[in-house]
Amino acid sequence: MSDEPALADVVLHPVRLRIIQQLGGRDRTTAQLRDALPDIAQATLYRHVAALLDAGVVTVVDERRSRGGVERTLALGERMAAVDQAELLAMGGAQLRTAFLNFLGDITGDFDRFLGADTEQSRELVGFARTPLYVNTEDLAAIQAGLAELLAPYLTERADGRRRVNLATILLPEPSDPNSRRVGE
């Protein structure tokens, strides 16, 4: 049995989710994280960075001397910050609800920060929608693989004037209706 904590226990904390979002596709120094997350106390930020480092979710990619201390540059580590299907299946209902609410809270916080800095240029990049899909697990795996391939060129920060946006996905199966007939039956 592994001594590593469950990934969900590590990443599904509101502060850690925000740190992970800041690192997605780019390296950031601890000073850059402080600047990007000014509402989080420095000691709290460092404590959560340490938890992410301990879990292998975040890694140190560079260190340099700065003002008598060492400034670390961080990136997402080998243990990616995504909770896999096995971990979701192992969660009880209350834990899954808490994880989902943390996820939604993180997105809501991002949206509030967007509204606080709202510009016409930013509005050109915002959007949200819902689309019902009819899938089985194999279909879903194919869709996810296709999305991963489609999105791969856009996951790394570039210096060509492209703006960073966050794409969030949520899959919610509808409850089965015992009275409904399936197509083809």
Short mmCIF file of C-alpha atoms in Angstrom, two decimals:
data_model
loop_
_atom_site.label_atom_id
_atom_site.label_comp_id
_atom_site.label_asym_id
_atom_site.label_seq_id
_atom_site.Cartn_x
_atom_site.Cartn_y
_atom_site.Cartn_z
CA MET A 1 0.00 0.00 0.00
CA SER A 2 1.27 3.46 -0.94
CA ASP A 3 2.12 6.06 1.70
CA GLU A 4 1.03 8.82 -0.70
CA PRO A 5 -2.19 10.58 0.27
CA ALA A 6 -5.10 10.25 -2.13
CA LEU A 7 -4.74 12.87 -4.83
CA ALA A 8 -8.27 14.11 -4.13
CA ASP A 9 -7.32 14.80 -0.50
CA VAL A 10 -4.40 16.93 -1.68
CA VAL A 11 -5.77 18.89 -4.64
CA LEU A 12 -9.42 19.41 -3.72
CA HIS A 13 -8.72 22.26 -1.33
CA PRO A 14 -9.71 25.76 -2.48
CA VAL A 15 -6.25 27.31 -2.01
CA ARG A 16 -4.44 24.36 -3.60
CA LEU A 17 -6.82 24.38 -6.56
CA ARG A 18 -5.93 28.02 -7.18
CA ILE A 19 -2.19 27.30 -6.95
CA ILE A 20 -2.54 24.42 -9.41
CA GLN A 21 -4.50 26.65 -11.80
CA GLN A 22 -1.72 29.24 -11.68
CA LEU A 23 0.88 26.61 -12.60
CA GLY A 24 -1.07 24.90 -15.37
CA GLY A 25 1.07 25.08 -18.52
CA ARG A 26 3.67 27.43 -17.09
CA ASP A 27 6.36 27.81 -14.44
CA ARG A 28 5.90 30.36 -11.66
CA THR A 29 8.13 31.61 -8.90
CA THR A 30 6.78 31.81 -5.40
CA ALA A 31 6.81 35.62 -5.78
CA GLN A 32 4.68 35.33 -8.94
CA LEU A 33 2.24 33.09 -7.07
CA ARG A 34 2.00 35.67 -4.26
CA ASP A 35 1.30 38.42 -6.83
CA ALA A 36 -1.32 36.30 -8.63
CA LEU A 37 -3.05 35.28 -5.39
CA PRO A 38 -2.92 38.46 -3.26
CA ASP A 39 -5.93 37.46 -1.15
CA ILE A 40 -4.05 34.45 0.26
CA ALA A 41 -1.73 35.18 3.21
CA GLN A 42 1.91 34.43 2.42
CA ALA A 43 2.25 31.85 5.21
CA THR A 44 -0.93 30.10 4.05
CA LEU A 45 0.28 30.09 0.45
CA TYR A 46 3.64 28.60 1.42
CA ARG A 47 1.99 25.95 3.61
CA HIS A 48 -0.21 24.81 0.71
CA VAL A 49 2.69 24.91 -1.77
CA ALA A 50 4.60 22.65 0.66
CA ALA A 51 1.67 20.19 0.78
CA LEU A 52 1.56 20.10 -3.03
CA LEU A 53 5.34 19.59 -3.18
CA ASP A 54 5.17 16.77 -0.61
CA ALA A 55 2.48 15.03 -2.67
CA GLY A 56 4.44 15.36 -5.93
CA VAL A 57 1.71 17.48 -7.51
CA VAL A 58 4.11 20.44 -7.73
CA THR A 59 7.84 20.29 -8.32
CA VAL A 60 10.74 22.76 -8.05
CA VAL A 61 12.22 23.36 -11.51
CA ASP A 62 14.71 26.06 -10.52
CA GLU A 63 16.17 27.78 -7.47
CA ARG A 64 18.09 31.03 -7.31
CA ARG A 65 19.40 33.32 -4.59
CA SER A 66 17.27 36.41 -4.10
CA ARG A 67 17.64 38.99 -1.31
CA GLY A 68 19.40 36.61 1.05
CA GLY A 69 16.94 33.79 0.46
CA VAL A 70 16.23 31.20 -2.18
CA GLU A 71 13.47 31.79 -4.67
CA ARG A 72 11.98 28.64 -6.13
CA THR A 73 10.38 28.29 -9.52
CA LEU A 74 7.53 25.79 -9.46
CA ALA A 75 5.69 23.72 -12.06
CA LEU A 76 3.18 20.91 -12.00
CA GLY A 77 4.92 17.70 -10.99
CA GLU A 78 4.79 14.18 -12.34
CA ARG A 79 1.75 13.34 -10.25
CA MET A 80 -0.71 15.38 -12.27
CA ALA A 81 -3.33 17.37 -10.45
CA ALA A 82 -6.36 15.54 -11.77
CA VAL A 83 -8.40 13.12 -9.72
CA ASP A 84 -8.78 9.90 -11.69
CA GLN A 85 -11.84 7.70 -12.06
CA ALA A 86 -10.66 5.17 -9.46
CA GLU A 87 -10.33 7.90 -6.82
CA LEU A 88 -13.76 9.31 -7.68
CA LEU A 89 -15.29 5.83 -7.36
CA ALA A 90 -13.64 5.36 -3.96
CA MET A 91 -15.17 8.55 -2.54
CA GLY A 92 -18.30 8.46 -0.46
CA GLY A 93 -21.21 10.70 -1.39
CA ALA A 94 -20.34 13.40 1.15
CA GLN A 95 -16.68 13.51 0.09
CA LEU A 96 -17.63 13.65 -3.59
CA ARG A 97 -20.09 16.51 -2.88
CA THR A 98 -17.39 18.43 -0.98
CA ALA A 99 -14.90 17.91 -3.81
CA PHE A 100 -17.42 19.09 -6.39
CA LEU A 101 -18.37 22.15 -4.33
CA ASN A 102 -14.67 23.04 -3.93
CA PHE A 103 -14.28 22.74 -7.70
CA LEU A 104 -17.34 24.95 -8.32
CA GLY A 105 -16.15 27.43 -5.68
CA ASP A 106 -12.81 27.72 -7.46
CA ILE A 107 -14.53 28.40 -10.79
CA THR A 108 -16.89 30.91 -9.12
CA GLY A 109 -13.91 32.70 -7.58
CA ASP A 110 -12.23 32.89 -10.99
CA PHE A 111 -15.43 34.33 -12.45
CA ASP A 112 -15.66 36.93 -9.67
CA ARG A 113 -12.05 37.96 -10.30
CA PHE A 114 -12.83 38.17 -14.03
CA LEU A 115 -15.80 40.47 -13.33
CA GLY A 116 -13.60 42.64 -11.11
CA ALA A 117 -11.16 43.18 -13.97
CA ASP A 118 -13.76 43.01 -16.75
CA THR A 119 -12.79 44.59 -20.05
CA GLU A 120 -14.34 44.40 -23.50
CA GLN A 121 -11.34 42.35 -24.70
CA SER A 122 -11.89 39.85 -21.91
CA ARG A 123 -15.57 39.45 -22.72
CA GLU A 124 -14.60 38.24 -26.19
CA LEU A 125 -13.00 35.19 -24.56
CA VAL A 126 -15.64 34.26 -21.96
CA GLY A 127 -18.41 31.77 -22.52
CA PHE A 128 -20.35 28.96 -20.91
CA ALA A 129 -22.78 26.38 -22.19
CA ARG A 130 -24.32 22.98 -21.53
CA THR A 131 -24.59 20.23 -24.10
CA PRO A 132 -26.30 16.89 -23.49
CA LEU A 133 -24.35 13.92 -24.85
CA TYR A 134 -25.46 10.31 -25.24
CA VAL A 135 -22.44 8.17 -24.43
CA ASN A 136 -21.17 5.01 -22.84
CA THR A 137 -17.79 4.71 -21.10
CA GLU A 138 -16.00 3.86 -24.35
CA ASP A 139 -17.51 6.89 -26.10
CA LEU A 140 -16.50 9.11 -23.22
CA ALA A 141 -12.93 7.80 -23.30
CA ALA A 142 -12.77 8.53 -27.04
CA ILE A 143 -14.13 12.06 -26.52
CA GLN A 144 -11.63 12.73 -23.74
CA ALA A 145 -8.72 11.42 -25.84
CA GLY A 146 -9.85 13.57 -28.76
CA LEU A 147 -10.13 16.65 -26.56
CA ALA A 148 -6.67 16.01 -25.11
CA GLU A 149 -5.21 15.82 -28.62
CA LEU A 150 -7.13 18.91 -29.76
CA LEU A 151 -6.09 20.98 -26.74
CA ALA A 152 -2.43 19.87 -26.53
CA PRO A 153 -1.04 22.75 -28.65
CA TYR A 154 -2.74 25.30 -26.38
CA LEU A 155 -1.64 24.03 -22.96
CA THR A 156 1.72 25.80 -22.72
CA GLU A 157 2.29 29.52 -22.19
CA ARG A 158 3.68 31.33 -25.22
CA ALA A 159 5.02 34.82 -25.78
CA ASP A 160 2.94 35.50 -28.90
CA GLY A 161 0.19 37.61 -27.35
CA ARG A 162 -2.24 34.79 -26.65
CA ARG A 163 -4.40 35.24 -23.55
CA ARG A 164 -4.76 32.57 -20.93
CA VAL A 165 -8.29 31.21 -20.45
CA ASN A 166 -9.49 28.38 -18.22
CA LEU A 167 -11.55 25.57 -19.71
CA ALA A 168 -13.53 23.62 -17.13
CA THR A 169 -15.51 20.49 -17.85
CA ILE A 170 -18.14 18.83 -15.74
CA LEU A 171 -19.77 15.51 -16.58
CA LEU A 172 -23.01 14.89 -14.72
CA PRO A 173 -25.00 11.78 -15.66
CA GLU A 174 -28.73 12.30 -15.47
CA PRO A 175 -30.53 9.98 -13.07
CA SER A 176 -32.03 6.98 -14.81
CA ASP A 177 -35.76 7.24 -15.43
CA PRO A 178 -37.21 3.74 -15.06
CA ASN A 179 -40.27 4.80 -17.09
CA SER A 180 -38.36 6.03 -20.14
CA ARG A 181 -37.76 3.80 -23.14
CA ARG A 182 -34.38 3.72 -24.76
CA VAL A 183 -34.18 4.44 -28.47
CA GLY A 184 -34.21 1.18 -30.42
CA GLU A 185 -36.10 -0.81 -27.77
#
